[in-house]
Short mmCIF file of C-alpha atoms and ligand atoms in Angstrom, two decimals:
data_model
loop_
_atom_site.label_atom_id
_atom_site.label_comp_id
_atom_site.label_asym_id
_atom_site.label_seq_id
_atom_site.Cartn_x
_atom_site.Cartn_y
_atom_site.Cartn_z
CA UNK A 1 -10.34 -72.45 -55.08
CA UNK A 2 -9.65 -70.93 -51.67
CA UNK A 3 -6.04 -69.90 -51.10
CA UNK A 4 -5.89 -72.10 -47.97
CA UNK A 5 -6.57 -75.16 -50.08
CA UNK A 6 -3.73 -74.29 -52.38
CA UNK A 7 -1.17 -74.00 -49.55
CA UNK A 8 0.46 -76.60 -47.37
CA UNK A 9 3.57 -76.62 -45.22
CA UNK A 10 5.88 -79.49 -44.35
CA UNK A 11 8.42 -79.13 -41.55
CA UNK A 12 11.51 -81.21 -41.50
CA UNK A 13 14.35 -81.40 -39.00
CA UNK A 14 13.53 -78.23 -37.05
CA UNK A 15 11.93 -78.39 -33.58
CA UNK A 16 14.04 -80.21 -30.94
CA UNK A 17 16.58 -81.06 -33.62
CA UNK A 18 17.22 -77.40 -34.18
CA UNK A 19 18.32 -76.88 -30.62
CA UNK A 20 20.69 -79.85 -30.63
CA UNK A 21 22.24 -78.64 -33.87
CA UNK A 22 22.46 -75.07 -32.57
CA UNK A 23 24.23 -76.19 -29.38
CA UNK A 24 26.75 -78.13 -31.46
CA UNK A 25 27.26 -75.33 -34.03
CA UNK A 26 27.55 -72.53 -31.48
CA UNK A 27 29.84 -74.49 -29.19
CA UNK A 28 32.12 -75.37 -32.11
CA UNK A 29 32.06 -71.82 -33.48
CA UNK A 30 32.62 -69.89 -30.27
CA UNK A 31 35.17 -72.14 -28.59
CA UNK A 32 37.70 -72.05 -31.45
CA UNK A 33 39.52 -69.07 -32.89
CA UNK A 34 38.75 -67.21 -35.07
CA UNK A 35 35.34 -67.31 -33.42
CA UNK A 36 32.28 -67.67 -35.62
CA UNK A 37 28.52 -68.25 -35.60
CA UNK A 38 26.83 -69.90 -38.63
CA UNK A 39 24.79 -67.38 -40.65
CA UNK A 40 21.66 -69.55 -40.80
CA UNK A 41 20.92 -68.37 -37.25
CA UNK A 42 20.32 -64.80 -38.45
CA UNK A 43 16.87 -65.73 -39.65
CA UNK A 44 14.24 -65.76 -36.92
CA UNK A 45 11.15 -63.62 -37.47
CA UNK A 46 13.01 -60.40 -36.61
CA UNK A 47 16.03 -61.39 -38.70
CA UNK A 48 13.92 -62.23 -41.74
CA UNK A 49 12.21 -58.85 -41.51
CA UNK A 50 15.54 -57.06 -41.15
CA UNK A 51 16.87 -58.89 -44.19
CA UNK A 52 13.79 -57.83 -46.09
CA UNK A 53 14.55 -54.23 -45.10
CA UNK A 54 18.14 -54.68 -46.31
CA UNK A 55 16.76 -55.53 -49.76
CA UNK A 56 15.18 -52.04 -49.93
CA UNK A 57 18.32 -50.15 -48.92
CA UNK A 58 19.70 -47.77 -51.55
CA UNK A 59 23.19 -49.25 -50.98
CA UNK A 60 22.06 -52.87 -51.40
CA UNK A 61 22.19 -53.07 -55.21
CA UNK A 62 21.99 -56.89 -55.27
CA UNK A 63 18.21 -57.24 -54.99
CA UNK A 64 17.44 -54.64 -57.65
CA UNK A 65 20.04 -56.02 -60.06
CA UNK A 66 18.76 -59.58 -59.68
CA UNK A 67 15.10 -58.51 -59.87
CA UNK A 68 15.78 -56.69 -63.16
CA UNK A 69 17.55 -59.75 -64.58
CA UNK A 70 14.63 -61.97 -63.59
CA UNK A 71 12.06 -59.53 -64.96
CA UNK A 72 13.70 -59.70 -68.40
CA UNK A 73 14.80 -63.35 -68.48
CA UNK A 74 12.27 -65.34 -66.40
CA UNK A 75 10.06 -66.12 -69.38
CA UNK A 76 12.79 -67.69 -71.60
CA UNK A 77 14.43 -69.38 -68.59
CA UNK A 78 11.17 -71.09 -67.64
CA UNK A 79 10.23 -71.86 -71.27
CA UNK A 80 13.64 -73.40 -72.03
CA UNK A 81 13.66 -75.39 -68.81
CA UNK A 82 10.22 -76.81 -69.59
CA UNK A 83 9.46 -76.55 -65.86
CA UNK A 84 6.14 -77.44 -64.21
CA UNK A 85 7.52 -76.95 -60.71
CA UNK A 86 9.66 -74.23 -59.17
CA UNK A 87 11.60 -75.25 -56.07
CA UNK A 88 13.26 -72.26 -54.40
CA UNK A 89 16.03 -72.82 -51.86
CA UNK A 90 16.35 -70.10 -49.19
CA UNK A 91 13.24 -68.43 -50.59
CA UNK A 92 12.80 -65.76 -47.87
CA UNK A 93 10.07 -63.31 -48.87
CA UNK A 94 10.45 -64.49 -52.48
CA UNK A 95 10.25 -60.91 -53.65
CA UNK A 96 11.98 -61.58 -56.98
CA UNK A 97 10.23 -64.86 -57.69
CA UNK A 98 7.00 -63.55 -59.25
CA UNK A 99 8.27 -63.30 -62.85
CA UNK A 100 9.29 -66.97 -62.64
CA UNK A 101 5.88 -67.93 -61.24
CA UNK A 102 4.05 -65.86 -63.85
CA UNK A 103 5.97 -67.69 -66.57
CA UNK A 104 5.30 -71.04 -64.89
CA UNK A 105 1.54 -70.42 -64.62
CA UNK A 106 1.30 -69.11 -68.17
CA UNK A 107 3.16 -72.12 -69.51
CA UNK A 108 0.98 -74.62 -67.72
CA UNK A 109 -2.22 -72.81 -68.82
CA UNK A 110 -1.16 -73.22 -72.45
CA UNK A 111 -0.44 -76.94 -72.21
CA UNK A 112 -3.06 -79.63 -72.05
CA UNK A 113 -2.51 -82.52 -69.67
CA UNK A 114 0.20 -80.81 -67.67
CA UNK A 115 0.19 -80.81 -63.88
CA UNK A 116 -1.05 -77.58 -62.21
CA UNK A 117 1.86 -75.21 -61.53
CA UNK A 118 3.56 -75.88 -58.18
CA UNK A 119 5.90 -73.68 -56.15
CA UNK A 120 7.99 -75.18 -53.35
CA UNK A 121 9.62 -72.50 -51.17
CA UNK A 122 12.27 -74.06 -48.88
CA UNK A 123 13.45 -71.91 -45.98
CA UNK A 124 14.64 -72.26 -42.41
CA UNK A 125 11.99 -69.77 -41.23
CA UNK A 126 8.42 -71.17 -41.44
CA UNK A 127 6.75 -67.80 -40.74
CA UNK A 128 8.48 -66.26 -43.72
CA UNK A 129 7.27 -69.09 -45.94
CA UNK A 130 3.71 -68.49 -44.74
CA UNK A 131 3.87 -64.73 -45.23
CA UNK A 132 5.36 -64.96 -48.71
CA UNK A 133 2.88 -67.69 -49.74
CA UNK A 134 -0.08 -65.53 -48.73
CA UNK A 135 1.13 -62.79 -51.06
CA UNK A 136 2.05 -65.11 -53.95
CA UNK A 137 -1.23 -67.09 -53.86
CA UNK A 138 -3.14 -63.84 -54.31
CA UNK A 139 -0.98 -62.76 -57.21
CA UNK A 140 -1.05 -66.16 -58.95
CA UNK A 141 -4.59 -67.61 -58.76
CA UNK A 142 -3.76 -70.96 -60.40
CA UNK A 143 -0.64 -71.63 -58.34
CA UNK A 144 -0.32 -74.29 -55.64
CA UNK A 145 2.31 -73.73 -52.94
CA UNK A 146 3.88 -76.48 -50.87
CA UNK A 147 6.24 -74.83 -48.38
CA UNK A 148 9.11 -76.69 -46.80
CA UNK A 149 10.60 -75.51 -43.51
CA UNK A 150 14.00 -77.05 -42.99
CA UNK A 151 17.77 -76.58 -43.07
CA UNK A 152 19.34 -76.96 -46.51
CA UNK A 153 22.80 -77.37 -45.01
CA UNK A 154 21.61 -80.51 -43.20
CA UNK A 155 19.06 -82.17 -45.46
CA UNK A 156 17.97 -81.51 -49.03
CA UNK A 157 16.04 -84.76 -49.47
CA UNK A 158 12.68 -83.26 -48.39
CA UNK A 159 12.66 -81.26 -51.65
CA UNK A 160 12.70 -84.51 -53.59
CA UNK A 161 9.92 -85.94 -51.42
CA UNK A 162 7.61 -82.93 -51.72
CA UNK A 163 8.22 -82.55 -55.46
CA UNK A 164 9.46 -85.85 -56.89
CA UNK A 165 10.29 -86.12 -60.62
CA UNK A 166 6.83 -87.64 -61.18
CA UNK A 167 5.16 -84.24 -60.55
CA UNK A 168 6.85 -82.81 -63.64
CA UNK A 169 10.02 -81.09 -64.76
CA UNK A 170 11.58 -79.06 -61.97
CA UNK A 171 13.45 -75.80 -61.91
CA UNK A 172 15.52 -75.44 -58.73
CA UNK A 173 16.31 -71.80 -57.92
CA UNK A 174 18.87 -70.48 -55.44
CA UNK A 175 18.75 -66.69 -55.58
CA UNK A 176 20.07 -63.68 -53.70
CA UNK A 177 23.71 -64.83 -53.84
CA UNK A 178 22.99 -66.93 -50.77
CA UNK A 179 25.50 -69.39 -52.23
CA UNK A 180 28.13 -66.73 -51.45
CA UNK A 181 27.38 -67.19 -47.76
CA UNK A 182 28.73 -70.75 -48.02
CA UNK A 183 32.47 -71.40 -48.10
CA UNK A 184 34.55 -73.30 -50.69
CA UNK A 185 33.54 -76.65 -49.19
CA UNK A 186 29.93 -75.92 -48.18
CA UNK A 187 28.85 -74.48 -51.55
CA UNK A 188 29.86 -77.49 -53.69
CA UNK A 189 28.45 -79.82 -51.02
CA UNK A 190 25.04 -78.13 -51.24
CA UNK A 191 25.13 -78.13 -55.05
CA UNK A 192 25.95 -81.85 -55.02
CA UNK A 193 23.00 -82.53 -52.76
CA UNK A 194 20.76 -80.66 -55.21
CA UNK A 195 22.36 -82.28 -58.30
CA UNK A 196 21.71 -85.64 -56.67
CA UNK A 197 17.97 -84.85 -56.68
CA UNK A 198 17.94 -83.65 -60.29
CA UNK A 199 16.96 -85.63 -63.37
CA UNK A 200 18.78 -84.84 -66.64
CA UNK A 201 15.87 -82.59 -67.72
CA UNK A 202 15.61 -80.57 -64.48
CA UNK A 203 17.40 -77.22 -64.37
CA UNK A 204 19.14 -75.15 -61.69
CA UNK A 205 18.97 -71.35 -61.59
CA UNK A 206 21.60 -69.61 -59.49
CA UNK A 207 21.83 -65.89 -58.60
CA UNK A 208 25.35 -64.66 -57.89
CA UNK A 209 26.93 -61.39 -56.87
CA UNK A 210 30.03 -60.53 -58.89
CA UNK A 211 33.46 -59.15 -58.02
CA UNK A 212 33.38 -55.37 -58.36
CA UNK A 213 34.93 -52.21 -56.95
CA UNK A 214 35.45 -52.13 -53.20
CA UNK A 215 33.43 -48.96 -52.72
CA UNK A 216 30.13 -50.46 -53.86
CA UNK A 217 30.73 -53.66 -51.93
CA UNK A 218 31.65 -51.81 -48.76
CA UNK A 219 28.55 -49.61 -48.94
CA UNK A 220 26.22 -52.59 -49.51
CA UNK A 221 27.29 -54.17 -46.20
CA UNK A 222 27.73 -50.92 -44.23
CA UNK A 223 24.53 -49.03 -44.96
CA UNK A 224 24.16 -45.53 -43.60
CA UNK A 225 20.92 -46.27 -41.72
CA UNK A 226 22.39 -49.16 -39.74
CA UNK A 227 19.92 -51.90 -40.80
CA UNK A 228 22.75 -54.28 -41.65
CA UNK A 229 24.31 -53.64 -38.24
CA UNK A 230 20.98 -54.46 -36.56
CA UNK A 231 20.67 -57.60 -38.69
CA UNK A 232 24.18 -58.68 -37.73
CA UNK A 233 23.54 -58.15 -34.00
CA UNK A 234 20.25 -60.04 -34.20
CA UNK A 235 22.14 -63.33 -34.44
CA UNK A 236 23.18 -62.82 -30.80
CA UNK A 237 19.54 -62.34 -29.77
CA UNK A 238 18.54 -65.55 -31.58
CA UNK A 239 21.30 -67.61 -30.00
CA UNK A 240 20.74 -66.10 -26.53
CA UNK A 241 17.00 -66.68 -26.66
CA UNK A 242 17.22 -70.27 -27.84
CA UNK A 243 20.22 -71.29 -25.69
CA UNK A 244 19.30 -69.60 -22.42
CA UNK A 245 21.78 -66.81 -22.81
CA UNK A 246 22.53 -63.56 -21.20
CA UNK A 247 23.93 -61.16 -23.78
CA UNK A 248 23.74 -57.48 -24.54
CA UNK A 249 23.82 -57.28 -28.36
CA UNK A 250 24.59 -53.57 -28.11
CA UNK A 251 27.90 -54.45 -26.51
CA UNK A 252 28.97 -55.69 -29.95
CA UNK A 253 29.74 -53.50 -32.94
CA UNK A 254 29.12 -54.25 -36.63
CA UNK A 255 32.24 -54.59 -38.78
CA UNK A 256 32.14 -55.55 -42.47
CA UNK A 257 34.88 -55.26 -45.09
CA UNK A 258 35.80 -56.66 -48.51
CA UNK A 259 38.86 -58.90 -48.70
CA UNK A 260 40.11 -58.48 -52.28
CA UNK A 261 42.39 -61.50 -52.14
CA UNK A 262 39.67 -63.88 -50.94
CA UNK A 263 37.04 -62.08 -53.05
CA UNK A 264 34.61 -61.98 -50.19
CA UNK A 265 32.93 -59.62 -47.77
CA UNK A 266 33.40 -60.64 -44.16
CA UNK A 267 30.93 -59.61 -41.52
CA UNK A 268 31.99 -59.55 -37.89
CA UNK A 269 30.66 -58.61 -34.49
CA UNK A 270 33.30 -56.88 -32.39
CA UNK A 271 33.11 -56.95 -28.61
CA UNK A 272 33.11 -53.35 -27.37
CA UNK A 273 34.50 -54.37 -23.99
CA UNK A 274 35.68 -57.30 -21.93
CA UNK A 275 32.63 -59.44 -21.32
CA UNK A 276 31.45 -62.99 -20.81
CA UNK A 277 28.73 -64.54 -22.92
CA UNK A 278 26.90 -67.26 -21.00
CA UNK A 279 24.73 -69.81 -22.80
CA UNK A 280 23.32 -72.14 -20.17
CA UNK A 281 21.66 -74.62 -22.57
CA UNK A 282 25.02 -75.11 -24.30
CA UNK A 283 26.88 -75.10 -20.98
CA UNK A 284 29.13 -72.47 -22.47
CA UNK A 285 30.88 -69.41 -21.02
CA UNK A 286 32.75 -67.42 -23.61
CA UNK A 287 35.14 -64.68 -22.50
CA UNK A 288 35.61 -61.83 -24.94
CA UNK A 289 38.44 -59.33 -24.81
CA UNK A 290 37.68 -55.78 -25.85
CA UNK A 291 38.01 -55.68 -29.65
CA UNK A 292 37.66 -59.43 -30.09
CA UNK A 293 35.81 -60.52 -33.26
CA UNK A 294 33.16 -63.10 -34.08
CA UNK A 295 32.80 -63.92 -37.80
CA UNK A 296 29.07 -64.07 -38.52
CA UNK A 297 28.99 -64.21 -42.31
CA UNK A 298 31.04 -64.38 -45.45
CA UNK A 299 29.59 -63.15 -48.72
CA UNK A 300 31.71 -64.41 -51.59
CA UNK A 301 31.79 -62.47 -54.85
CA UNK A 302 32.17 -64.44 -58.06
CA UNK A 303 33.65 -64.19 -61.52
CA UNK A 304 32.41 -66.32 -64.39
CA UNK A 305 35.41 -68.59 -63.78
CA UNK A 306 34.84 -69.06 -60.05
CA UNK A 307 31.11 -69.57 -60.63
CA UNK A 308 31.76 -72.26 -63.23
CA UNK A 309 34.31 -73.94 -60.99
CA UNK A 310 31.81 -74.00 -58.10
CA UNK A 311 29.13 -75.51 -60.35
CA UNK A 312 31.50 -78.16 -61.69
CA UNK A 313 32.62 -79.07 -58.18
CA UNK A 314 28.92 -79.31 -57.33
CA UNK A 315 28.24 -81.83 -60.10
CA UNK A 316 26.58 -79.34 -62.44
CA UNK A 317 27.30 -77.84 -65.85
CA UNK A 318 26.65 -74.22 -66.84
CA UNK A 319 24.22 -73.80 -69.74
CA UNK A 320 23.53 -70.02 -69.60
CA UNK A 321 25.24 -67.00 -68.10
CA UNK A 322 23.27 -63.74 -67.92
CA UNK A 323 24.69 -60.56 -66.43
CA UNK A 324 23.23 -57.27 -65.26
CA UNK A 325 24.53 -53.93 -66.63
CA UNK A 326 28.04 -53.05 -65.36
CA UNK A 327 28.51 -56.67 -64.29
CA UNK A 328 26.64 -56.02 -61.07
CA UNK A 329 25.11 -59.49 -60.74
CA UNK A 330 24.72 -62.77 -62.65
CA UNK A 331 22.14 -65.47 -63.22
CA UNK A 332 23.42 -68.94 -64.13
CA UNK A 333 21.33 -71.71 -65.57
CA UNK A 334 22.84 -75.15 -65.07
CA UNK A 335 21.96 -78.80 -65.52
CA UNK A 336 23.15 -81.85 -63.71
CA UNK A 337 26.53 -82.94 -65.06
CA UNK A 338 26.27 -86.15 -67.03
CA UNK A 339 28.63 -87.75 -64.52
CA UNK A 340 27.68 -85.93 -61.30
N1 LIG B 401 16.06 -65.60 -51.68
C1 LIG B 401 15.77 -64.36 -50.95
C2 LIG B 401 16.32 -64.40 -49.51
C3 LIG B 401 17.83 -64.46 -49.40
S1 LIG B 401 18.35 -64.34 -47.71
C4 LIG B 401 16.36 -63.20 -51.69
O1 LIG B 401 17.07 -63.44 -52.66
O2 LIG B 401 16.13 -62.06 -51.30
C5 LIG B 401 18.74 -66.03 -47.37
C6 LIG B 401 17.51 -66.87 -47.11
O3 LIG B 401 17.93 -68.21 -46.91
C7 LIG B 401 16.74 -66.46 -45.85
O4 LIG B 401 15.37 -66.42 -46.13
C8 LIG B 401 17.09 -67.55 -44.84
O5 LIG B 401 16.04 -67.79 -43.92
C9 LIG B 401 17.36 -68.74 -45.73
N2 LIG B 401 18.34 -69.67 -45.17
C10 LIG B 401 19.57 -69.37 -44.71
N3 LIG B 401 20.23 -70.48 -44.31
C11 LIG B 401 19.36 -71.51 -44.51
C12 LIG B 401 19.44 -72.92 -44.29
N4 LIG B 401 20.56 -73.48 -43.79
N5 LIG B 401 18.38 -73.68 -44.63
C13 LIG B 401 17.24 -73.12 -45.15
N6 LIG B 401 17.11 -71.79 -45.37
C14 LIG B 401 18.16 -70.99 -45.07
N1 LIG B 402 22.99 -63.39 -49.38
C1 LIG B 402 23.09 -62.04 -48.84
C2 LIG B 402 24.40 -61.45 -49.25
O1 LIG B 402 25.42 -62.10 -49.18
C3 LIG B 402 22.96 -62.07 -47.35
C4 LIG B 402 23.19 -60.75 -46.67
C5 LIG B 402 23.01 -59.53 -47.18
C6 LIG B 402 23.65 -60.51 -45.41
N2 LIG B 402 23.31 -58.55 -46.27
C7 LIG B 402 23.69 -59.13 -45.20
C8 LIG B 402 24.01 -61.32 -44.40
C9 LIG B 402 24.11 -58.58 -44.02
C10 LIG B 402 24.43 -60.78 -43.21
C11 LIG B 402 24.48 -59.40 -43.03
O2 LIG B 402 24.45 -60.31 -49.68
#
């Protein structure tokens, strides 16, 4: 079967909706202090490619640690979940997903009367879904891919429409510690939306970065080659382009640090001088003092306790906890709580 016939893409809630949401988000974030911009706006085509480059940085241990965990545990995770379908939330380039897909395809090949293996990558950036699907379809000749371009912080229902329980048992995966980019309210809210879609036999696989020494954390978000700084500044380009803005991203510096009390990395853009950011489509003029900060991202670091608490608040129950050497990273397998 031709790869094109094995791929389809559904878009949901982007387009004109995206602009309305962006105006509301950016206006709310920039007109109150401390100023902030939601991290989902990092990921246009340039931002997705910069994030992909971050994953290769020597300082960014997260991707390698999670990839190693998946390489050794994907097979039993998929076998125990009994999954026919893998739904990946915030899939990006899906560079660590192959071991899960290999296990999925192998499982379905060995079982008569099972549906063909299906992968549903869900991301805010449609181009990234297309690029990753092209690569994965070549590597997995029996796989079907149904991409979903949408915003998981606004609407998770499309996942249930594209891959309803009738297509088979589903494994929902949320990798890369993207959950750490959501705060104490947003993370449980997203998990609840996912739990709400799950049947008692579906499983949830979560990749989490763990609390560790400040030195490693600092280096991972302040790489020597400046890719993270470029990624951080890119959010200004995205917002300026889509909201009719006039901004010089180089007039903002990258600033990231680990807050030990809050157990999170904070990423900021710091205005290098007094300047005004004008966004005509949002009818917004924002005055920055020299040294003024915009919070662009948090990256929470977890312990087993805080991970379990987040899952419970999200209507899920932990069934497996797997950690990388030196406690660098963790994979959690969870099911829907019996009383979600
Ligand atoms: N899972 C990949 C990528 C992690 S980066 C990995 O582990 O390497 C976070 C990914 O989530 C990006 O691909 C980004 O486009 C996507 N993303 C961020 N916010 C999103 C949102 N609100 N809705 C859908 N996708 C989102
Ligand atoms: N989920 C990733 C993380 O928290 C996202 C990320 C990595 C990121 N590096 C970044 C986001 C730099 C903004 C800037 O590690």
